[in-house]
Amino acid sequence: MSARVARLFNLWTRMPRFQQVAADLHGRLFRISGGRLIRRWFGAPVMVIETVGRRSGKTRRTPVIYMPDGDRFIVIAANAGSNRTPAWWLNLRDAGWGVAVFGSRRERVVPRQTEGVEQAELWRRFAAGFPALDRYRTFTERQIPLVVLEPAAERGYPPGD
């Protein structure tokens, strides 16, 4: 991804309503097509994360790029380098669980924010496949969360389906 494209995505984050409409449309297209449309974003694989809104209580679906890592997934709450933390991450963090959607496959996941050496290593690996991440860091002063999504069944949470 070029520096100009990364900057354009960052500018879109300054228009929250536009960004929300674009994310909703992407999520719907992904879901309706069973994951056949928009499966990759500038070479990176895309999943949809379903969360429950902290204030609304409604189901929210947000497309995010990810990196598979064994039986878990790595996602980055970059929000294109915006100074605002993405709502999907705040919802997921507060709820303690969400659903990762890959086409027709759905998997309950539990988030864990990384720190220190683990974060540095996973960031390096993720950025090797999606170089825009390092550009996003230059757009913001906030610490961009790197999140591990682990299968909820292995953690015994949440119970049931």
Coordinates of C-alpha atoms in Angstrom, one line a residue:
M1 CA 0.0 0.0 0.0
S2 CA 1.4 3.4 -1.0
A3 CA 1.9 6.2 1.4
R4 CA -0.8 8.2 -0.4
V5 CA -3.4 5.4 0.0
A6 CA -2.5 5.0 3.7
R7 CA -3.0 8.8 4.1
L8 CA -6.3 8.7 2.3
F9 CA -7.6 6.0 4.7
N10 CA -6.4 8.1 7.6
L11 CA -8.3 11.1 6.3
W12 CA -11.5 9.0 6.1
T13 CA -11.2 8.4 9.8
R14 CA -11.8 12.1 10.3
M15 CA -15.3 11.6 8.8
P16 CA -16.7 9.1 11.3
R17 CA -20.2 8.8 9.7
F18 CA -18.6 8.0 6.3
Q19 CA -16.3 5.5 7.9
Q20 CA -19.2 3.8 9.7
V21 CA -21.3 3.6 6.6
A22 CA -18.3 2.2 4.6
A23 CA -17.6 -0.4 7.3
D24 CA -21.2 -1.4 7.5
L25 CA -21.4 -1.9 3.8
H26 CA -18.2 -3.9 3.7
G27 CA -19.5 -6.1 6.5
R28 CA -22.8 -6.7 4.8
L29 CA -21.2 -7.5 1.5
F30 CA -18.9 -9.9 3.2
R31 CA -21.7 -11.6 5.1
I32 CA -24.2 -11.8 2.2
S33 CA -21.6 -13.2 -0.1
G34 CA -20.5 -15.8 2.4
G35 CA -17.1 -14.2 2.5
R36 CA -16.6 -14.4 -1.3
L37 CA -16.5 -10.6 -1.8
I38 CA -13.8 -8.4 -0.3
R39 CA -11.8 -11.3 1.3
R40 CA -8.6 -9.4 1.1
W41 CA -7.6 -5.8 1.7
F42 CA -4.4 -4.7 0.0
G43 CA -3.2 -8.3 0.2
A44 CA -4.2 -8.9 3.9
P45 CA -7.0 -11.4 4.7
V46 CA -10.2 -9.9 6.1
M47 CA -12.6 -11.2 8.7
V48 CA -15.7 -9.6 10.2
I49 CA -15.7 -9.2 13.9
E50 CA -19.2 -9.2 15.5
T51 CA -19.5 -7.4 18.8
V52 CA -22.3 -6.0 20.9
G53 CA -22.4 -2.2 21.1
R54 CA -21.4 -0.9 24.6
R55 CA -24.2 1.7 24.6
S56 CA -26.7 0.5 22.0
G57 CA -26.7 -3.3 22.8
K58 CA -27.0 -3.9 19.1
T59 CA -24.9 -6.4 17.1
R60 CA -22.1 -4.6 15.3
R61 CA -20.2 -6.1 12.4
T62 CA -16.8 -4.7 11.4
P63 CA -14.4 -5.9 8.7
V64 CA -10.8 -6.0 9.9
I65 CA -7.6 -7.4 8.5
Y66 CA -6.0 -10.2 10.5
M67 CA -3.1 -12.6 10.7
P68 CA -3.6 -16.2 11.5
D69 CA -1.4 -17.6 14.2
G70 CA -2.0 -21.2 14.9
D71 CA -5.5 -21.6 16.3
R72 CA -5.7 -17.9 17.1
F73 CA -6.0 -14.7 15.1
I74 CA -4.1 -11.4 15.4
V75 CA -5.9 -8.1 14.8
I76 CA -4.8 -4.6 15.1
A77 CA -7.0 -1.7 16.3
A78 CA -5.3 0.8 14.1
N79 CA -8.3 2.6 12.7
A80 CA -6.1 3.7 9.8
G81 CA -3.9 5.6 12.2
S82 CA -6.7 7.7 13.6
N83 CA -6.4 9.3 17.0
R84 CA -9.7 7.6 17.9
T85 CA -9.7 4.0 19.1
P86 CA -12.0 1.9 16.9
A87 CA -15.4 1.2 18.4
W88 CA -15.1 -2.5 17.5
W89 CA -12.1 -2.8 19.8
L90 CA -13.8 -0.9 22.7
N91 CA -16.9 -3.1 22.3
L92 CA -14.9 -6.3 22.1
R93 CA -12.7 -5.4 25.1
D94 CA -15.7 -4.4 27.3
A95 CA -17.8 -7.5 26.4
G96 CA -14.8 -9.9 26.8
W97 CA -15.8 -11.9 23.8
G98 CA -17.0 -11.6 20.2
V99 CA -17.5 -13.6 17.0
A100 CA -15.0 -13.9 14.2
V101 CA -16.6 -14.5 10.8
F102 CA -14.7 -16.0 7.9
G103 CA -17.2 -16.5 5.0
S104 CA -19.8 -18.9 6.4
R105 CA -17.6 -20.0 9.3
R106 CA -18.2 -18.3 12.7
E107 CA -16.1 -18.7 15.8
R108 CA -16.5 -17.2 19.2
V109 CA -13.3 -15.6 20.4
V110 CA -11.9 -14.0 23.5
P111 CA -9.6 -10.9 23.1
R112 CA -6.3 -10.3 24.8
Q113 CA -4.3 -7.2 24.3
T114 CA -0.6 -7.9 23.8
E115 CA 2.3 -6.1 25.5
G116 CA 6.1 -5.9 25.5
V117 CA 8.1 -8.4 23.6
E118 CA 5.0 -10.4 22.4
Q119 CA 3.5 -7.2 21.0
A120 CA 6.8 -6.2 19.3
E121 CA 7.2 -9.6 17.7
L122 CA 3.6 -9.9 16.5
W123 CA 3.6 -6.4 15.2
R124 CA 6.8 -7.1 13.2
R125 CA 5.3 -10.2 11.7
F126 CA 2.0 -8.5 10.9
A127 CA 3.7 -5.5 9.3
A128 CA 5.8 -7.7 7.1
G129 CA 2.6 -8.7 5.3
F130 CA 0.8 -5.4 5.6
P131 CA 3.4 -2.5 5.6
A132 CA 0.8 0.2 6.0
L133 CA 0.7 -0.6 9.7
D134 CA 4.1 1.1 10.3
R135 CA 2.7 4.2 8.4
Y136 CA -0.4 4.2 10.6
R137 CA 1.9 4.6 13.6
T138 CA 3.2 7.9 12.2
F139 CA -0.4 9.4 11.9
T140 CA -1.3 9.1 15.6
E141 CA 0.1 9.7 19.1
R142 CA -2.0 6.9 20.7
Q143 CA -0.6 3.4 21.3
I144 CA -2.2 1.2 18.7
P145 CA -3.5 -2.0 20.4
L146 CA -2.5 -5.4 18.9
V147 CA -5.0 -8.0 19.9
V148 CA -4.9 -11.8 20.1
L149 CA -8.3 -13.4 19.5
E150 CA -8.3 -16.9 21.1
P151 CA -11.0 -19.5 20.6
A152 CA -13.6 -19.0 23.3
A153 CA -14.2 -22.7 23.7
E154 CA -10.7 -23.2 24.9
R155 CA -11.3 -20.6 27.5
G156 CA -14.7 -21.9 28.6
Y157 CA -16.3 -18.6 27.7
P158 CA -18.9 -17.6 26.8
P159 CA -21.1 -20.6 27.6
G160 CA -23.4 -22.0 24.9
D161 CA -24.1 -20.6 21.5

